[in-house]
Amino acid sequence: MLNQSLEFPKADILVIDDTPENLNLLSAMLTEQGYKVRSVTKGSTGLRGANAVLPDLILLDVNMPEMNGYEVCENLKANDRTREIPVIFISALGDVLDKVKAFAVGGVDYITKPFQLEEVLARIENHLTIRQLQQQLQAQNQQLQQEIQDRTKAEEKFAKVFRSSPNPIAIATIAEARFIDVNPSFLKMSGYSLEEVIGHTVTVLNLGKDTVSIAQTIQLISDTGSLYNQEFEFSTKSGESKTILLSIELIDLGGVQCALLIANDITERKRLENEFISLVSHELRTPLTSTMGALDLLGSGQLGTLTEQGQKVLSIATINTERLIRLINDILDLERMKSAQIFMQKVKCNAADLLIMATETMQAMADKLQVKLIVHPLSVELWADPDRLLQTLTNLISNAIKFSQPGDTIWVSATLTEHKSIKLGENEDSSTQDNLLPSFLLISIRDQGRGIPEDKLQIIFERFQQVDASDSRNKGGTGLGLAICRNIVQQHNGKIWVKSNLNQGSTFYVLLPLAAL
Ligand code: ADP
């Protein structure tokens, strides 16, 4: 104990004793051991000294004129500032030490003369250690109190937002997509009562045609990261269909991984938007097609030869008209896909064939922009619409080429991922729950291009969203490609996302379920 205690940093000790020999003896002994010692001969001086600069420990003589040791100790304990300083009483040879009183007034120990060096040091060090541990405990306690306070405040804030938010909010477990809490707005939108929702899984509740997709998205959230404003169809209790934008965050509730789902009901906005877009698109398509025909006719020379300047103007008009037609076709494509007028023609197809075909299709564009394409295909069976998947892959590769520099490389690869098999039904056999089988194909398209800023990583999958407003003009895009890709991937019960580093490149990931054996 002695040796161990000596390792503590040496402390400041105040000795109060009216006998100069005692003072000198103790002072010399403690100083030699490396302690800082202050010594005074009067109780009142000792009190002042202790109050001015707090010592770590006080050695206090019992018998002193004017104010005896018990009184000094009482005074120390009555003062908030000095209360916690450990006091060890010293009693001279022949003095009567009232031990009970010494402890009653707040002393922690006593030493009787003649002093045994080892014993005095051991006692001092013991009490310094105890004091130090006490201080540590107090500090930890304070910190804990502060943390509890902060947490309570944060929880109160969250509870307030949760209850009063106009947005429907729900909390569900990741493992089973089982609802554990929903707010009043959620109940209002869905038409269900609290009892009908809490404790049930998304699948059992049956939220309409996107139920499986919503359940899978929740269950994959710890792998794919948070989700921002993804569009889903949602069916209310009465069967009314609503369009929602769903954002999902991963949260930890007492050690259980949960998903915080925040919905935005955009049914009405969507209806108006769709009406407007399809009206405008249809109205534009016919005149544009006829304009294109007229431009072709002019270009063919059947109406007379154009000057070189005329040819230039004609080619600009043709490029722009083609872009407009592409835009309108994309809009109509997306609309039809969303309103499920386009059905995925799913067949068993080989992923390697699709990857090779997609890269071959884009090879000419890559050559033109001097970008190298490297493909690592993987031969596994998918249950998919090959044309639509090809459309997705070519779009992603085309973007990767567009946003690369000459000399850059693009890698298209595929791997199998071992995924926790997804439990969708309440009645499913629980032994399948932790089955680690490679049940998904993960396709990645990695480029060394300009990258995408962090705040745009999610919204570029929304329609008409581009990192730079000039992208559509300069790179010839429509801002609809990724929205279409996302729609196709979702209709395959898959997931698409991107990771990126500015100026270093981006990797787009497409996760697709494998065909059942
Ligand atoms: P676009 O027709 O404009 O390419 P997309 O929906 O395919 O439309 O892409 C949306 C936007 O996302 C692009 O305009 C671009 O700003 C950004 N983007 C897509 N892919 C990449 C990429 N590989 N590197 C950098 N930015 C990209």
Coordinates of C-alpha atoms and ligand atoms in Angstrom, one line a residue:
M1 CA 0.0 0.0 0.0
L2 CA 2.8 2.3 1.0
N3 CA 4.8 1.9 -2.2
Q4 CA 1.7 2.0 -4.4
S5 CA 0.5 5.2 -2.6
L6 CA 3.8 6.8 -3.1
E7 CA 3.2 6.8 -6.8
F8 CA 0.5 9.4 -6.4
P9 CA 1.6 12.9 -6.9
K10 CA 2.8 14.5 -3.7
A11 CA 0.1 16.5 -1.9
D12 CA -0.2 19.7 -0.1
I13 CA -0.4 19.0 3.7
L14 CA -1.3 21.6 6.3
V15 CA 0.0 20.8 9.9
I16 CA -1.7 22.7 12.8
D17 CA 0.1 22.1 16.1
D18 CA 1.0 24.5 18.9
T19 CA 4.1 22.5 19.9
P20 CA 7.1 23.6 17.7
E21 CA 9.0 20.3 18.2
N22 CA 6.0 18.3 16.8
L23 CA 5.7 20.7 13.9
N24 CA 9.3 20.5 13.1
L25 CA 9.4 16.8 13.3
L26 CA 6.3 16.2 11.1
S27 CA 7.4 18.9 8.7
A28 CA 10.8 17.4 8.2
M29 CA 9.5 13.9 7.9
L30 CA 6.8 14.8 5.3
T31 CA 9.1 17.2 3.3
E32 CA 11.6 14.4 3.1
Q33 CA 8.9 12.2 1.6
G34 CA 8.2 14.8 -1.1
Y35 CA 5.1 16.4 0.3
K36 CA 4.5 20.1 0.3
V37 CA 4.1 21.1 3.9
R38 CA 2.6 24.2 5.5
S39 CA 2.8 24.4 9.3
V40 CA 1.0 26.8 11.7
T41 CA 0.8 26.9 15.4
K42 CA -2.7 28.3 15.9
G43 CA -6.1 27.0 15.0
S44 CA -7.4 30.3 13.7
T45 CA -4.3 30.8 11.5
G46 CA -4.8 27.2 10.2
L47 CA -8.5 27.9 9.3
R48 CA -7.5 31.1 7.4
G49 CA -4.7 29.2 5.6
A50 CA -6.9 26.3 4.7
N51 CA -9.5 28.6 3.3
A52 CA -7.1 30.7 1.3
V53 CA -5.4 27.7 -0.4
L54 CA -7.1 24.4 0.0
P55 CA -4.7 21.7 1.3
D56 CA -5.2 18.1 0.3
L57 CA -5.0 17.0 3.9
I58 CA -4.8 18.5 7.4
L59 CA -2.9 17.1 10.4
L60 CA -4.5 18.7 13.4
D61 CA -3.4 18.7 17.1
V62 CA -6.1 18.1 19.6
N63 CA -4.9 20.2 22.5
M64 CA -4.2 23.8 21.6
P65 CA -4.9 27.0 23.6
E66 CA -7.5 29.4 22.3
M67 CA -9.2 27.0 19.9
N68 CA -8.8 23.3 20.3
G69 CA -8.5 20.8 17.5
Y70 CA -12.2 19.7 17.7
E71 CA -13.4 23.3 17.3
V72 CA -11.0 23.9 14.4
C73 CA -12.4 20.7 12.7
E74 CA -16.0 21.8 13.4
N75 CA -15.2 25.1 11.7
L76 CA -13.6 23.4 8.7
K77 CA -16.7 21.1 8.3
A78 CA -19.1 24.0 8.6
N79 CA -17.5 25.8 5.7
D80 CA -18.5 24.5 2.2
R81 CA -15.1 25.3 0.8
T82 CA -13.1 23.3 3.3
R83 CA -15.7 20.6 4.3
E84 CA -14.2 17.9 2.1
I85 CA -10.6 18.2 3.3
P86 CA -9.6 15.0 5.2
V87 CA -8.5 15.8 8.8
I88 CA -6.3 13.5 10.8
F89 CA -6.1 14.3 14.6
I90 CA -2.8 14.1 16.4
S91 CA -2.7 13.6 20.1
A92 CA 0.4 14.2 22.2
L93 CA 1.7 11.7 24.7
G94 CA -0.4 11.8 27.9
D95 CA -3.3 13.7 26.2
V96 CA -6.6 12.2 26.4
L97 CA -7.9 11.7 22.9
D98 CA -11.7 11.5 22.7
K99 CA -11.8 9.2 19.7
V100 CA -15.6 9.3 19.5
K101 CA -15.6 13.1 19.5
A102 CA -12.8 13.2 16.9
F103 CA -14.9 11.2 14.5
A104 CA -18.1 13.0 15.5
V105 CA -16.7 16.4 14.5
G106 CA -15.6 15.0 11.1
G107 CA -12.1 13.7 11.6
V108 CA -11.2 10.7 9.4
D109 CA -8.4 9.2 11.5
Y110 CA -6.1 9.9 14.4
I111 CA -2.4 9.4 15.2
T112 CA -1.0 9.2 18.7
K113 CA 2.5 10.0 19.8
P114 CA 5.2 8.8 19.7
F115 CA 5.0 8.9 15.9
Q116 CA 5.9 5.8 13.9
L117 CA 7.1 7.1 10.6
E118 CA 5.7 4.3 8.6
E119 CA 2.4 4.4 10.3
V120 CA 2.0 8.2 9.9
L121 CA 2.9 8.0 6.2
A122 CA 0.6 5.0 5.6
R123 CA -2.3 6.8 7.2
I124 CA -1.7 10.0 5.3
E125 CA -1.4 8.1 2.0
N126 CA -4.5 6.1 2.7
H127 CA -6.6 9.1 3.2
L128 CA -5.1 10.9 0.3
T129 CA -6.0 7.9 -1.9
I130 CA -9.5 7.8 -0.5
R131 CA -9.9 11.5 -1.1
Q132 CA -8.7 11.2 -4.6
L133 CA -11.0 8.3 -5.4
Q134 CA -13.9 10.3 -3.9
Q135 CA -13.0 13.3 -6.1
Q136 CA -12.9 11.0 -9.1
L137 CA -16.3 9.5 -8.2
Q138 CA -17.8 13.0 -7.7
A139 CA -16.5 14.1 -11.1
Q140 CA -17.9 11.0 -12.8
N141 CA -21.1 11.5 -11.0
Q142 CA -21.4 15.0 -12.2
Q143 CA -20.6 14.0 -15.7
L144 CA -23.2 11.3 -15.6
Q145 CA -25.8 13.8 -14.2
Q146 CA -25.0 16.1 -17.1
E147 CA -25.3 13.3 -19.6
I148 CA -28.6 12.3 -18.1
Q149 CA -29.8 15.9 -18.2
D150 CA -28.7 16.3 -21.9
R151 CA -30.3 13.0 -22.9
T152 CA -33.5 13.8 -21.1
K153 CA -33.7 17.2 -22.9
A154 CA -32.9 15.6 -26.3
E155 CA -35.6 12.9 -25.6
E156 CA -38.1 15.5 -24.6
K157 CA -37.4 17.5 -27.8
F158 CA -37.7 14.4 -29.9
A159 CA -40.9 13.3 -28.2
K160 CA -42.4 16.8 -28.9
V161 CA -41.4 16.7 -32.6
F162 CA -42.6 13.1 -32.9
R163 CA -46.0 13.9 -31.4
S164 CA -46.7 17.2 -33.0
S165 CA -45.1 16.7 -36.4
P166 CA -47.5 17.2 -39.4
N167 CA -45.4 14.5 -41.1
P168 CA -46.3 10.9 -40.5
I169 CA -43.5 9.4 -38.4
A170 CA -43.0 5.7 -37.4
I171 CA -40.3 3.7 -35.6
A172 CA -39.9 0.1 -36.7
T173 CA -37.4 -2.6 -35.8
I174 CA -34.8 -3.4 -38.5
A175 CA -34.8 -7.1 -37.9
E176 CA -38.5 -7.6 -38.7
A177 CA -39.8 -4.2 -39.8
R178 CA -42.2 -4.3 -36.9
F179 CA -43.8 -1.1 -35.8
I180 CA -43.0 0.0 -32.2
D181 CA -44.3 3.5 -32.3
V182 CA -46.1 5.8 -34.7
N183 CA -47.3 9.4 -34.3
P184 CA -50.8 10.9 -34.6
S185 CA -50.1 12.1 -38.2
F186 CA -49.2 8.6 -39.2
L187 CA -52.5 7.3 -37.8
K188 CA -54.4 10.1 -39.5
M189 CA -52.8 9.3 -42.9
S190 CA -53.2 5.5 -42.7
G191 CA -56.6 5.4 -41.1
Y192 CA -55.4 2.8 -38.6
S193 CA -55.7 2.9 -34.8
L194 CA -52.6 2.7 -32.6
E195 CA -53.5 -0.8 -31.5
E196 CA -53.8 -1.9 -35.1
V197 CA -50.3 -0.8 -35.9
I198 CA -48.1 -1.3 -32.9
G199 CA -46.5 -4.7 -32.6
H200 CA -47.3 -5.6 -36.2
T201 CA -44.9 -5.9 -39.1
V202 CA -45.1 -3.8 -42.3
T203 CA -46.0 -7.0 -44.2
V204 CA -48.8 -8.1 -42.0
L205 CA -50.3 -4.6 -41.9
N206 CA -50.2 -4.7 -45.7
L207 CA -49.5 -1.1 -46.9
G208 CA -50.4 -1.8 -50.5
K209 CA -48.4 -2.7 -53.6
D210 CA -45.1 -1.4 -52.2
T211 CA -45.3 -3.3 -48.9
V212 CA -42.5 -5.8 -49.8
S213 CA -40.3 -3.0 -51.1
I214 CA -40.9 -0.9 -47.9
A215 CA -40.2 -3.8 -45.7
Q216 CA -37.0 -4.7 -47.6
T217 CA -35.8 -1.1 -47.6
I218 CA -36.2 -1.0 -43.8
Q219 CA -34.4 -4.3 -43.3
L220 CA -31.5 -3.3 -45.6
I221 CA -31.0 0.2 -44.0
S222 CA -28.1 -0.8 -41.9
D223 CA -26.2 -1.9 -45.0
T224 CA -27.3 0.8 -47.4
G225 CA -27.3 3.8 -45.1
S226 CA -30.1 6.3 -44.6
L227 CA -32.7 6.8 -47.2
Y228 CA -33.8 10.2 -48.5
N229 CA -37.2 11.0 -50.0
Q230 CA -37.8 7.8 -51.9
E231 CA -41.2 7.6 -53.5
F232 CA -43.6 4.7 -52.5
E233 CA -47.2 3.9 -53.0
F234 CA -49.0 3.6 -49.7
S235 CA -52.4 2.0 -49.2
T236 CA -54.6 3.3 -46.3
K237 CA -56.8 1.1 -44.2
S238 CA -59.8 1.9 -46.4
G239 CA -57.8 1.0 -49.5
E240 CA -57.2 4.5 -50.7
S241 CA -53.8 4.8 -52.5
K242 CA -51.4 7.6 -51.5
T243 CA -48.0 8.6 -52.8
I244 CA -45.5 9.3 -50.1
L245 CA -41.8 10.4 -50.0
L246 CA -40.1 8.2 -47.4
S247 CA -36.9 9.1 -45.6
I248 CA -35.4 6.5 -43.2
E249 CA -32.7 6.9 -40.6
L250 CA -31.0 4.2 -38.5
I251 CA -31.5 4.8 -34.8
D252 CA -30.5 2.8 -31.7
L253 CA -33.3 2.4 -29.1
G254 CA -31.8 0.8 -26.0
G255 CA -29.5 -1.4 -28.0
V256 CA -32.1 -2.4 -30.5
Q257 CA -31.5 -1.2 -34.1
C258 CA -34.5 0.6 -35.4
A259 CA -35.6 2.6 -38.4
L260 CA -37.0 6.0 -38.0
L261 CA -39.4 6.5 -40.9
I262 CA -40.5 10.0 -41.9
A263 CA -43.1 10.3 -44.6
N264 CA -44.4 13.1 -46.7
D265 CA -47.8 12.7 -48.2
I266 CA -47.5 14.1 -51.8
T267 CA -50.6 12.5 -53.3
E268 CA -52.2 15.8 -54.3
R269 CA -49.1 17.5 -55.5
K270 CA -48.2 14.4 -57.5
R271 CA -51.6 14.2 -59.1
L272 CA -51.4 17.8 -60.3
E273 CA -47.7 17.4 -61.4
N274 CA -48.5 14.2 -63.3
E275 CA -51.5 15.7 -65.0
F276 CA -49.4 18.7 -66.0
I277 CA -46.4 16.7 -67.2
S278 CA -48.2 14.2 -69.2
L279 CA -50.4 16.9 -70.8
V280 CA -47.4 19.0 -71.7
S281 CA -45.5 16.0 -72.9
H282 CA -48.2 14.7 -75.1
E283 CA -48.9 18.1 -76.5
L284 CA -45.2 18.6 -77.3
R285 CA -44.5 15.2 -78.7
T286 CA -46.5 15.5 -81.9
P287 CA -45.2 19.0 -83.0
L288 CA -41.7 18.0 -82.1
T289 CA -41.8 14.8 -84.1
S290 CA -43.1 16.7 -87.1
T291 CA -40.3 19.3 -86.5
M292 CA -37.8 16.5 -86.5
G293 CA -39.3 15.2 -89.8
A294 CA -39.0 18.7 -91.3
L295 CA -35.4 19.0 -90.2
D296 CA -34.6 15.6 -91.7
L297 CA -36.1 16.7 -95.0
L298 CA -34.1 19.9 -95.0
G299 CA -30.9 17.9 -94.3
S300 CA -31.6 15.4 -97.1
G301 CA -31.2 18.2 -99.6
Q302 CA -34.5 17.4 -101.3
L303 CA -35.6 21.0 -100.8
G304 CA -32.4 22.5 -102.2
T305 CA -28.8 22.5 -101.1
L306 CA -28.0 24.4 -97.9
T307 CA -25.0 26.6 -97.5
E308 CA -22.3 25.6 -95.1
Q309 CA -23.7 28.1 -92.5
G310 CA -27.2 26.6 -93.2
Q311 CA -25.9 23.1 -92.5
K312 CA -24.4 24.3 -89.2
V313 CA -27.7 25.9 -88.0
L314 CA -29.6 22.8 -89.1
S315 CA -27.3 20.5 -87.2
I316 CA -27.7 22.6 -84.0
A317 CA -31.5 22.5 -84.4
T318 CA -31.4 18.8 -84.9
I319 CA -29.3 18.1 -81.8
N320 CA -31.6 20.3 -79.7
T321 CA -34.8 18.7 -81.1
E322 CA -33.4 15.3 -80.5
R323 CA -32.6 16.2 -76.9
L324 CA -36.2 17.5 -76.4
I325 CA -37.6 14.3 -77.8
R326 CA -35.4 12.3 -75.5
L327 CA -36.5 14.3 -72.6
I328 CA -40.2 13.9 -73.4
N329 CA -39.7 10.2 -74.0
D330 CA -38.0 9.8 -70.7
I331 CA -40.8 11.7 -68.9
L332 CA -43.4 9.6 -70.4
D333 CA -41.4 6.4 -69.8
L334 CA -41.0 7.3 -66.1
E335 CA -44.7 8.3 -65.7
R336 CA -45.8 5.0 -67.3
M337 CA -43.4 3.1 -65.2
K338 CA -44.7 4.7 -62.0
S339 CA -48.3 4.3 -62.9
A340 CA -47.4 0.6 -63.5
Q341 CA -48.5 0.8 -67.1
I342 CA -45.1 -0.7 -68.0
F343 CA -44.8 -4.1 -66.6
M344 CA -41.5 -5.7 -66.1
Q345 CA -41.2 -8.7 -68.4
K346 CA -39.2 -10.8 -65.9
V347 CA -37.3 -13.9 -67.2
K348 CA -34.3 -15.8 -65.9
C349 CA -31.3 -14.1 -67.3
N350 CA -27.6 -14.2 -66.8
A351 CA -25.9 -11.2 -65.1
A352 CA -22.6 -11.6 -67.0
D353 CA -24.4 -11.4 -70.3
L354 CA -26.1 -8.2 -69.2
L355 CA -22.9 -6.6 -68.0
I356 CA -21.0 -7.5 -71.1
M357 CA -23.8 -6.3 -73.4
A358 CA -24.0 -3.0 -71.5
T359 CA -20.3 -2.3 -71.7
E360 CA -20.2 -3.2 -75.4
T361 CA -23.1 -0.8 -76.1
M362 CA -21.2 2.0 -74.4
Q363 CA -17.8 1.2 -75.8
A364 CA -18.1 3.6 -78.8
M365 CA -19.0 6.5 -76.5
A366 CA -16.1 5.6 -74.2
D367 CA -13.7 5.4 -77.1
K368 CA -14.8 8.8 -78.4
L369 CA -14.2 10.4 -75.0
Q370 CA -11.0 8.4 -74.5
V371 CA -12.2 6.6 -71.4
K372 CA -11.2 3.1 -70.6
L373 CA -13.9 0.6 -69.7
I374 CA -13.0 -2.5 -67.7
V375 CA -15.7 -5.2 -67.0
H376 CA -15.5 -8.0 -64.5
P377 CA -18.6 -10.0 -65.2
L378 CA -20.1 -12.6 -62.9
S379 CA -22.2 -15.5 -64.2
V380 CA -25.3 -15.8 -61.9
E381 CA -28.9 -16.1 -62.7
L382 CA -31.3 -13.2 -62.1
W383 CA -35.0 -13.0 -62.3
A384 CA -35.3 -9.8 -64.2
D385 CA -36.4 -7.8 -67.2
P386 CA -33.2 -7.9 -69.3
D387 CA -34.1 -4.9 -71.5
R388 CA -34.9 -2.7 -68.4
L389 CA -31.7 -3.8 -66.6
L390 CA -29.7 -3.1 -69.7
Q391 CA -31.3 0.3 -69.8
T392 CA -30.2 0.9 -66.2
L393 CA -26.6 -0.3 -66.7
T394 CA -26.1 1.6 -69.9
N395 CA -27.4 4.7 -68.2
L396 CA -25.0 4.3 -65.3
I397 CA -22.1 3.6 -67.5
S398 CA -23.0 6.5 -69.8
N399 CA -23.1 8.8 -66.8
A400 CA -19.7 7.5 -65.6
I401 CA -18.2 8.2 -69.1
K402 CA -19.8 11.6 -69.3
F403 CA -18.4 12.8 -66.0
S404 CA -14.9 11.3 -66.5
Q405 CA -11.8 12.9 -68.1
P406 CA -9.9 11.5 -71.1
G407 CA -7.5 8.9 -69.8
D408 CA -9.7 7.9 -66.8
T409 CA -10.9 4.3 -66.3
I410 CA -14.3 2.9 -65.4
W411 CA -14.7 -0.5 -63.7
V412 CA -17.9 -2.4 -64.0
S413 CA -18.0 -5.4 -61.7
A414 CA -20.3 -7.7 -59.8
T415 CA -20.1 -9.7 -56.6
L416 CA -22.4 -11.9 -54.5
T417 CA -23.2 -10.5 -51.1
E418 CA -23.9 -12.5 -48.1
H419 CA -27.0 -10.9 -46.8
K420 CA -29.1 -11.8 -43.8
S421 CA -32.0 -13.4 -45.5
I422 CA -34.9 -11.0 -45.2
K423 CA -37.8 -12.0 -43.1
L424 CA -41.0 -10.6 -44.5
G425 CA -43.8 -12.6 -43.0
E426 CA -44.9 -13.0 -39.4
N427 CA -45.4 -16.7 -40.0
E428 CA -42.1 -17.4 -41.6
D429 CA -39.9 -20.0 -40.1
S430 CA -37.6 -18.1 -37.7
S431 CA -34.7 -20.5 -38.4
T432 CA -34.3 -18.8 -41.8
Q433 CA -33.8 -15.5 -40.1
D434 CA -30.0 -15.6 -39.7
N435 CA -29.3 -17.6 -42.8
L436 CA -26.2 -16.2 -44.3
L437 CA -26.6 -17.2 -48.0
P438 CA -25.4 -15.1 -50.9
S439 CA -28.8 -14.0 -51.9
F440 CA -28.0 -10.7 -53.7
L441 CA -25.9 -9.6 -56.6
L442 CA -24.1 -6.3 -56.1
I443 CA -23.2 -4.6 -59.3
S444 CA -20.8 -1.6 -59.0
I445 CA -19.9 1.0 -61.6
R446 CA -16.8 2.9 -60.4
D447 CA -15.4 6.0 -62.2
Q448 CA -12.5 8.4 -61.6
G449 CA -14.6 11.4 -62.6
R450 CA -15.5 14.6 -60.9
G451 CA -17.5 13.0 -58.0
I452 CA -20.7 14.1 -56.5
P453 CA -21.0 16.4 -53.4
E454 CA -22.3 14.8 -50.2
D455 CA -25.5 16.7 -50.1
K456 CA -26.5 15.6 -53.6
L457 CA -25.8 11.9 -53.2
Q458 CA -29.5 11.1 -52.5
I459 CA -31.4 13.7 -54.5
I460 CA -29.8 13.0 -57.9
F461 CA -32.1 10.0 -57.9
E462 CA -35.1 12.4 -58.0
R463 CA -36.3 13.4 -61.4
F464 CA -34.8 16.6 -62.9
Q465 CA -32.1 16.7 -60.2
Q466 CA -28.6 17.4 -61.4
V467 CA -25.5 18.4 -59.5
D468 CA -24.9 21.4 -61.7
A469 CA -27.7 23.1 -63.6
S470 CA -25.6 23.3 -66.7
D471 CA -25.1 19.5 -66.8
S472 CA -28.1 18.9 -69.0
R473 CA -26.9 21.5 -71.5
N474 CA -23.2 20.5 -71.4
K475 CA -23.5 16.8 -71.1
G476 CA -26.7 16.3 -73.0
G477 CA -28.6 14.6 -70.2
T478 CA -32.2 15.1 -69.1
G479 CA -31.9 14.7 -65.4
L480 CA -34.3 11.7 -65.5
G481 CA -31.9 8.8 -66.1
L482 CA -31.2 8.0 -62.4
A483 CA -34.9 8.4 -61.5
I484 CA -35.7 5.8 -64.2
C485 CA -32.9 3.6 -63.0
R486 CA -34.2 3.7 -59.5
N487 CA -37.7 2.9 -60.6
I488 CA -36.5 -0.1 -62.6
V489 CA -34.3 -1.4 -59.7
Q490 CA -37.2 -1.0 -57.3
Q491 CA -39.5 -2.9 -59.5
H492 CA -36.9 -5.7 -59.2
N493 CA -37.1 -5.4 -55.4
G494 CA -33.5 -4.1 -55.4
K495 CA -31.8 -1.0 -54.3
I496 CA -29.6 1.6 -56.0
W497 CA -27.3 4.1 -54.3
V498 CA -24.0 5.9 -54.8
K499 CA -20.9 6.6 -52.8
S500 CA -18.6 9.4 -54.0
N501 CA -15.5 11.5 -53.3
L502 CA -15.3 14.9 -54.8
N503 CA -12.7 15.0 -57.6
Q504 CA -11.8 11.4 -57.1
G505 CA -14.8 9.6 -58.5
S506 CA -18.1 7.9 -57.8
T507 CA -19.3 4.3 -57.4
F508 CA -22.9 3.5 -58.2
Y509 CA -24.2 0.3 -56.6
V510 CA -27.2 -1.8 -57.8
L511 CA -28.3 -4.5 -55.4
L512 CA -30.5 -7.2 -57.0
P513 CA -32.0 -10.3 -55.5
L514 CA -30.8 -13.5 -57.1
A515 CA -33.3 -15.8 -58.9
A516 CA -34.6 -18.5 -56.5
L517 CA -33.0 -21.9 -57.0
Ligands
ADP1 P1 -28.5 13.2 -66.6 O1 -29.4 12.8 -67.8 O2 -28.4 14.6 -66.3 O3 -27.2 12.4 -66.6 P2 -29.2 11.5 -64.4 O4 -30.4 11.4 -63.6 O5 -28.6 10.3 -65.1 O6 -29.4 12.6 -65.4 O7 -28.1 12.1 -63.5 C1 -28.4 13.2 -62.7 C2 -27.2 14.0 -62.3 O8 -26.4 13.2 -61.4 C3 -26.2 14.3 -63.4 O9 -26.7 15.4 -64.1 C4 -24.9 14.6 -62.7 O10 -25.0 15.9 -62.2 C5 -25.0 13.6 -61.5 N1 -24.3 12.3 -61.9 C6 -24.8 11.2 -62.3 N2 -23.8 10.2 -62.5 C7 -22.6 10.8 -62.2 C8 -21.3 10.4 -62.2 N3 -20.9 9.1 -62.5 N4 -20.3 11.3 -61.8 C9 -20.7 12.5 -61.4 N5 -21.9 13.0 -61.4 C10 -22.9 12.2 -61.8

